[in-house]
Amino acid sequence: MEARRDVFQAIADPTRREIIHLVAHEPRHLNAIAANFDMTRQAISLHIKILEECGLIEIRQQGRERICAARLEKLQEVQDWIRQYESFWQHKMQALKNFLEDNSSPRKSKKK
């Protein structure tokens, strides 16, 4: 049974994140992408295949070249997932700030 690939799997790997970064600025052909890495073109092709399966890039044939372009709207899924924890962490950070402020003020010593 083949595992379903998703955007989280795609961005879990630093090489794939770098490929996304490269093609986000401008579409590039496979050899131009591979030139940025110290690994085989076959390894880069596998990373690109995963990115395509996850919907983060699209590949179009242009003559003899295969051009990769970013489809960054799929990253919205990651942002939505992170957003659900944002208020939790904001609450925790505010509680920490309050604690530190309450405990950092000089305590008045009791006069006898």
Short mmCIF file of N, CA and C in Angstrom, two decimals:
data_model
loop_
_atom_site.label_atom_id
_atom_site.label_comp_id
_atom_site.label_asym_id
_atom_site.label_seq_id
_atom_site.Cartn_x
_atom_site.Cartn_y
_atom_site.Cartn_z
N MET A 1 0.84 -1.18 0.00
CA MET A 1 0.00 0.00 0.00
C MET A 1 0.88 1.25 0.00
N GLU A 2 0.70 2.12 -0.95
CA GLU A 2 1.51 3.33 -1.08
C GLU A 2 0.99 4.40 -0.13
N ALA A 3 1.91 5.05 0.56
CA ALA A 3 1.54 6.11 1.49
C ALA A 3 1.09 7.34 0.73
N ARG A 4 0.06 8.00 1.25
CA ARG A 4 -0.43 9.24 0.66
C ARG A 4 0.59 10.34 0.97
N ARG A 5 0.98 11.05 -0.03
CA ARG A 5 1.92 12.15 0.16
C ARG A 5 1.12 13.42 0.40
N ASP A 6 1.60 14.23 1.34
CA ASP A 6 0.92 15.50 1.58
C ASP A 6 1.94 16.62 1.72
N VAL A 7 1.45 17.83 1.86
CA VAL A 7 2.32 19.00 1.89
C VAL A 7 3.27 18.95 3.08
N PHE A 8 2.86 18.37 4.19
CA PHE A 8 3.73 18.27 5.36
C PHE A 8 4.92 17.36 5.08
N GLN A 9 4.68 16.29 4.37
CA GLN A 9 5.77 15.40 3.98
C GLN A 9 6.72 16.14 3.04
N ALA A 10 6.18 16.91 2.15
CA ALA A 10 7.01 17.63 1.19
C ALA A 10 7.95 18.61 1.87
N ILE A 11 7.44 19.38 2.83
CA ILE A 11 8.28 20.40 3.45
C ILE A 11 9.14 19.85 4.59
N ALA A 12 8.98 18.58 4.91
CA ALA A 12 9.79 17.97 5.98
C ALA A 12 11.26 17.85 5.59
N ASP A 13 11.55 17.82 4.32
CA ASP A 13 12.91 17.62 3.85
C ASP A 13 13.54 18.96 3.45
N PRO A 14 14.75 19.26 3.94
CA PRO A 14 15.38 20.55 3.60
C PRO A 14 15.69 20.72 2.11
N THR A 15 15.99 19.64 1.43
CA THR A 15 16.25 19.76 -0.02
C THR A 15 14.98 20.18 -0.74
N ARG A 16 13.85 19.59 -0.37
CA ARG A 16 12.59 19.97 -1.01
C ARG A 16 12.21 21.40 -0.67
N ARG A 17 12.47 21.82 0.56
CA ARG A 17 12.19 23.22 0.91
C ARG A 17 13.04 24.16 0.05
N GLU A 18 14.29 23.80 -0.19
CA GLU A 18 15.16 24.63 -1.02
C GLU A 18 14.69 24.64 -2.48
N ILE A 19 14.22 23.51 -2.97
CA ILE A 19 13.68 23.46 -4.34
C ILE A 19 12.47 24.37 -4.45
N ILE A 20 11.59 24.32 -3.45
CA ILE A 20 10.42 25.21 -3.45
C ILE A 20 10.88 26.66 -3.49
N HIS A 21 11.87 26.98 -2.68
CA HIS A 21 12.41 28.34 -2.64
C HIS A 21 12.94 28.77 -4.02
N LEU A 22 13.66 27.87 -4.66
CA LEU A 22 14.22 28.19 -5.98
C LEU A 22 13.14 28.47 -7.02
N VAL A 23 12.15 27.61 -7.09
CA VAL A 23 11.13 27.77 -8.14
C VAL A 23 10.06 28.78 -7.76
N ALA A 24 10.02 29.20 -6.49
CA ALA A 24 9.06 30.23 -6.08
C ALA A 24 9.41 31.57 -6.72
N HIS A 25 10.69 31.79 -6.94
CA HIS A 25 11.13 33.06 -7.52
C HIS A 25 10.95 33.09 -9.03
N GLU A 26 11.18 31.96 -9.66
CA GLU A 26 10.96 31.85 -11.11
C GLU A 26 10.97 30.38 -11.50
N PRO A 27 10.15 30.01 -12.47
CA PRO A 27 10.16 28.62 -12.93
C PRO A 27 11.55 28.26 -13.48
N ARG A 28 11.96 27.02 -13.27
CA ARG A 28 13.28 26.57 -13.71
C ARG A 28 13.18 25.17 -14.31
N HIS A 29 14.08 24.88 -15.21
CA HIS A 29 14.11 23.53 -15.75
C HIS A 29 14.90 22.64 -14.79
N LEU A 30 14.71 21.34 -14.94
CA LEU A 30 15.26 20.37 -13.99
C LEU A 30 16.78 20.50 -13.82
N ASN A 31 17.49 20.68 -14.91
CA ASN A 31 18.95 20.79 -14.80
C ASN A 31 19.37 22.03 -14.02
N ALA A 32 18.65 23.14 -14.18
CA ALA A 32 18.96 24.36 -13.43
C ALA A 32 18.72 24.16 -11.94
N ILE A 33 17.71 23.39 -11.60
CA ILE A 33 17.46 23.08 -10.18
C ILE A 33 18.57 22.17 -9.66
N ALA A 34 18.87 21.11 -10.39
CA ALA A 34 19.87 20.13 -9.95
C ALA A 34 21.24 20.77 -9.77
N ALA A 35 21.55 21.80 -10.54
CA ALA A 35 22.85 22.47 -10.44
C ALA A 35 23.08 23.12 -9.08
N ASN A 36 22.03 23.33 -8.32
CA ASN A 36 22.14 23.97 -7.01
C ASN A 36 22.42 23.00 -5.86
N PHE A 37 22.52 21.72 -6.18
CA PHE A 37 22.67 20.72 -5.13
C PHE A 37 23.84 19.80 -5.41
N ASP A 38 24.41 19.28 -4.34
CA ASP A 38 25.51 18.34 -4.44
C ASP A 38 24.95 16.92 -4.30
N MET A 39 24.11 16.55 -5.25
CA MET A 39 23.54 15.20 -5.30
C MET A 39 23.21 14.88 -6.74
N THR A 40 22.89 13.64 -6.99
CA THR A 40 22.64 13.22 -8.37
C THR A 40 21.36 13.85 -8.90
N ARG A 41 21.31 13.93 -10.20
CA ARG A 41 20.08 14.44 -10.84
C ARG A 41 18.92 13.50 -10.56
N GLN A 42 19.21 12.22 -10.44
CA GLN A 42 18.18 11.23 -10.13
C GLN A 42 17.57 11.51 -8.74
N ALA A 43 18.41 11.86 -7.77
CA ALA A 43 17.91 12.19 -6.43
C ALA A 43 17.05 13.45 -6.47
N ILE A 44 17.49 14.44 -7.22
CA ILE A 44 16.70 15.68 -7.36
C ILE A 44 15.37 15.37 -8.04
N SER A 45 15.40 14.52 -9.05
CA SER A 45 14.16 14.14 -9.74
C SER A 45 13.17 13.49 -8.79
N LEU A 46 13.67 12.69 -7.86
CA LEU A 46 12.79 12.06 -6.87
C LEU A 46 12.15 13.12 -5.96
N HIS A 47 12.96 14.07 -5.52
CA HIS A 47 12.41 15.16 -4.70
C HIS A 47 11.36 15.95 -5.48
N ILE A 48 11.62 16.21 -6.73
CA ILE A 48 10.67 16.96 -7.56
C ILE A 48 9.40 16.16 -7.76
N LYS A 49 9.53 14.86 -7.93
CA LYS A 49 8.35 14.00 -8.07
C LYS A 49 7.46 14.09 -6.83
N ILE A 50 8.08 14.06 -5.66
CA ILE A 50 7.32 14.17 -4.41
C ILE A 50 6.63 15.54 -4.32
N LEU A 51 7.35 16.59 -4.66
CA LEU A 51 6.75 17.93 -4.65
C LEU A 51 5.59 18.03 -5.63
N GLU A 52 5.71 17.39 -6.77
CA GLU A 52 4.62 17.41 -7.75
C GLU A 52 3.42 16.62 -7.22
N GLU A 53 3.68 15.45 -6.64
CA GLU A 53 2.60 14.63 -6.09
C GLU A 53 1.86 15.36 -4.97
N CYS A 54 2.58 16.18 -4.23
CA CYS A 54 1.97 16.94 -3.14
C CYS A 54 1.29 18.22 -3.61
N GLY A 55 1.46 18.53 -4.87
CA GLY A 55 0.81 19.71 -5.44
C GLY A 55 1.53 21.02 -5.19
N LEU A 56 2.81 20.96 -4.79
CA LEU A 56 3.55 22.19 -4.54
C LEU A 56 4.29 22.72 -5.75
N ILE A 57 4.49 21.88 -6.74
CA ILE A 57 5.03 22.36 -8.01
C ILE A 57 4.27 21.68 -9.14
N GLU A 58 4.32 22.34 -10.28
CA GLU A 58 3.78 21.73 -11.49
C GLU A 58 4.89 21.69 -12.52
N ILE A 59 4.85 20.67 -13.34
CA ILE A 59 5.87 20.50 -14.37
C ILE A 59 5.19 20.58 -15.72
N ARG A 60 5.74 21.41 -16.58
CA ARG A 60 5.20 21.50 -17.94
C ARG A 60 6.35 21.28 -18.92
N GLN A 61 6.01 20.64 -20.00
CA GLN A 61 6.99 20.37 -21.05
C GLN A 61 7.10 21.60 -21.93
N GLN A 62 8.32 22.07 -22.15
CA GLN A 62 8.57 23.19 -23.04
C GLN A 62 9.70 22.78 -23.98
N GLY A 63 9.33 22.32 -25.15
CA GLY A 63 10.31 21.75 -26.06
C GLY A 63 10.85 20.47 -25.45
N ARG A 64 12.16 20.40 -25.31
CA ARG A 64 12.77 19.22 -24.70
C ARG A 64 12.95 19.38 -23.19
N GLU A 65 12.67 20.54 -22.70
CA GLU A 65 12.87 20.82 -21.27
C GLU A 65 11.60 20.58 -20.47
N ARG A 66 11.79 20.17 -19.22
CA ARG A 66 10.69 20.08 -18.26
C ARG A 66 10.86 21.24 -17.28
N ILE A 67 9.89 22.14 -17.25
CA ILE A 67 9.96 23.35 -16.44
C ILE A 67 9.13 23.15 -15.18
N CYS A 68 9.74 23.47 -14.04
CA CYS A 68 9.06 23.35 -12.74
C CYS A 68 8.66 24.75 -12.28
N ALA A 69 7.40 24.88 -11.88
CA ALA A 69 6.88 26.14 -11.36
C ALA A 69 6.21 25.87 -10.02
N ALA A 70 6.31 26.84 -9.12
CA ALA A 70 5.73 26.69 -7.78
C ALA A 70 4.22 26.86 -7.82
N ARG A 71 3.57 26.10 -6.95
CA ARG A 71 2.12 26.24 -6.69
C ARG A 71 1.99 26.39 -5.17
N LEU A 72 2.24 27.58 -4.70
CA LEU A 72 2.39 27.82 -3.27
C LEU A 72 1.07 27.86 -2.50
N GLU A 73 -0.05 27.88 -3.21
CA GLU A 73 -1.33 27.92 -2.51
C GLU A 73 -1.54 26.69 -1.61
N LYS A 74 -0.86 25.59 -1.93
CA LYS A 74 -0.95 24.38 -1.09
C LYS A 74 -0.33 24.61 0.29
N LEU A 75 0.54 25.59 0.42
CA LEU A 75 1.13 25.88 1.73
C LEU A 75 0.11 26.47 2.70
N GLN A 76 -1.03 26.89 2.18
CA GLN A 76 -2.10 27.39 3.04
C GLN A 76 -2.53 26.31 4.04
N GLU A 77 -2.47 25.06 3.64
CA GLU A 77 -2.80 23.95 4.53
C GLU A 77 -1.89 23.96 5.76
N VAL A 78 -0.62 24.25 5.56
CA VAL A 78 0.33 24.32 6.67
C VAL A 78 0.01 25.52 7.56
N GLN A 79 -0.25 26.64 6.94
CA GLN A 79 -0.57 27.84 7.70
C GLN A 79 -1.84 27.65 8.53
N ASP A 80 -2.84 27.00 7.97
CA ASP A 80 -4.08 26.73 8.70
C ASP A 80 -3.82 25.84 9.90
N TRP A 81 -2.97 24.85 9.74
CA TRP A 81 -2.65 23.94 10.84
C TRP A 81 -1.91 24.68 11.95
N ILE A 82 -0.97 25.54 11.57
CA ILE A 82 -0.21 26.31 12.55
C ILE A 82 -1.11 27.30 13.28
N ARG A 83 -2.03 27.91 12.56
CA ARG A 83 -2.90 28.93 13.12
C ARG A 83 -3.72 28.40 14.30
N GLN A 84 -4.09 27.12 14.25
CA GLN A 84 -4.90 26.58 15.34
C GLN A 84 -4.15 26.56 16.67
N TYR A 85 -2.83 26.62 16.62
CA TYR A 85 -2.03 26.63 17.84
C TYR A 85 -1.55 28.03 18.22
N GLU A 86 -1.79 28.98 17.38
CA GLU A 86 -1.30 30.34 17.61
C GLU A 86 -1.90 30.94 18.89
N SER A 87 -3.20 30.84 19.09
CA SER A 87 -3.80 31.43 20.29
C SER A 87 -3.32 30.70 21.55
N PHE A 88 -3.12 29.40 21.46
CA PHE A 88 -2.59 28.63 22.58
C PHE A 88 -1.25 29.20 23.02
N TRP A 89 -0.34 29.39 22.05
CA TRP A 89 0.99 29.88 22.40
C TRP A 89 0.97 31.34 22.81
N GLN A 90 0.09 32.14 22.23
CA GLN A 90 -0.01 33.53 22.66
C GLN A 90 -0.45 33.60 24.12
N HIS A 91 -1.40 32.76 24.50
CA HIS A 91 -1.87 32.70 25.88
C HIS A 91 -0.72 32.28 26.82
N LYS A 92 0.03 31.26 26.42
CA LYS A 92 1.15 30.79 27.25
C LYS A 92 2.22 31.87 27.39
N MET A 93 2.53 32.56 26.32
CA MET A 93 3.56 33.60 26.37
C MET A 93 3.10 34.79 27.22
N GLN A 94 1.82 35.13 27.14
CA GLN A 94 1.29 36.21 27.97
C GLN A 94 1.34 35.83 29.45
N ALA A 95 1.00 34.57 29.74
CA ALA A 95 1.07 34.10 31.13
C ALA A 95 2.52 34.15 31.64
N LEU A 96 3.47 33.78 30.81
CA LEU A 96 4.88 33.85 31.19
C LEU A 96 5.31 35.29 31.43
N LYS A 97 4.90 36.18 30.54
CA LYS A 97 5.23 37.60 30.70
C LYS A 97 4.67 38.13 32.01
N ASN A 98 3.42 37.81 32.30
CA ASN A 98 2.80 38.27 33.54
C ASN A 98 3.54 37.72 34.75
N PHE A 99 3.89 36.45 34.70
CA PHE A 99 4.63 35.82 35.80
C PHE A 99 5.97 36.52 36.02
N LEU A 100 6.69 36.75 34.93
CA LEU A 100 8.01 37.40 35.05
C LEU A 100 7.89 38.83 35.57
N GLU A 101 6.89 39.55 35.10
CA GLU A 101 6.70 40.92 35.58
C GLU A 101 6.32 40.93 37.06
N ASP A 102 5.47 40.01 37.46
CA ASP A 102 5.04 39.94 38.86
C ASP A 102 6.19 39.56 39.78
N ASN A 103 7.10 38.73 39.31
CA ASN A 103 8.18 38.23 40.15
C ASN A 103 9.49 38.99 39.99
N SER A 104 9.54 39.94 39.09
CA SER A 104 10.79 40.67 38.91
C SER A 104 10.79 42.00 39.64
N SER A 105 9.65 42.46 40.11
CA SER A 105 9.61 43.73 40.83
C SER A 105 10.25 43.54 42.21
N PRO A 106 11.00 44.52 42.65
CA PRO A 106 11.67 44.37 43.95
C PRO A 106 10.64 44.24 45.07
N ARG A 107 10.87 43.27 45.90
CA ARG A 107 9.94 43.06 47.03
C ARG A 107 10.30 44.01 48.15
N LYS A 108 9.29 44.55 48.70
CA LYS A 108 9.50 45.46 49.82
C LYS A 108 9.78 44.63 51.06
N SER A 109 10.84 44.96 51.72
CA SER A 109 11.15 44.24 52.94
C SER A 109 10.28 44.78 54.07
N LYS A 110 9.86 43.88 54.93
CA LYS A 110 9.01 44.26 56.06
C LYS A 110 9.88 44.92 57.13
N LYS A 111 9.40 46.04 57.60
CA LYS A 111 10.14 46.73 58.68
C LYS A 111 9.68 46.17 60.01
N LYS A 112 10.62 45.92 60.88
CA LYS A 112 10.30 45.40 62.21
C LYS A 112 10.31 46.48 63.23
#
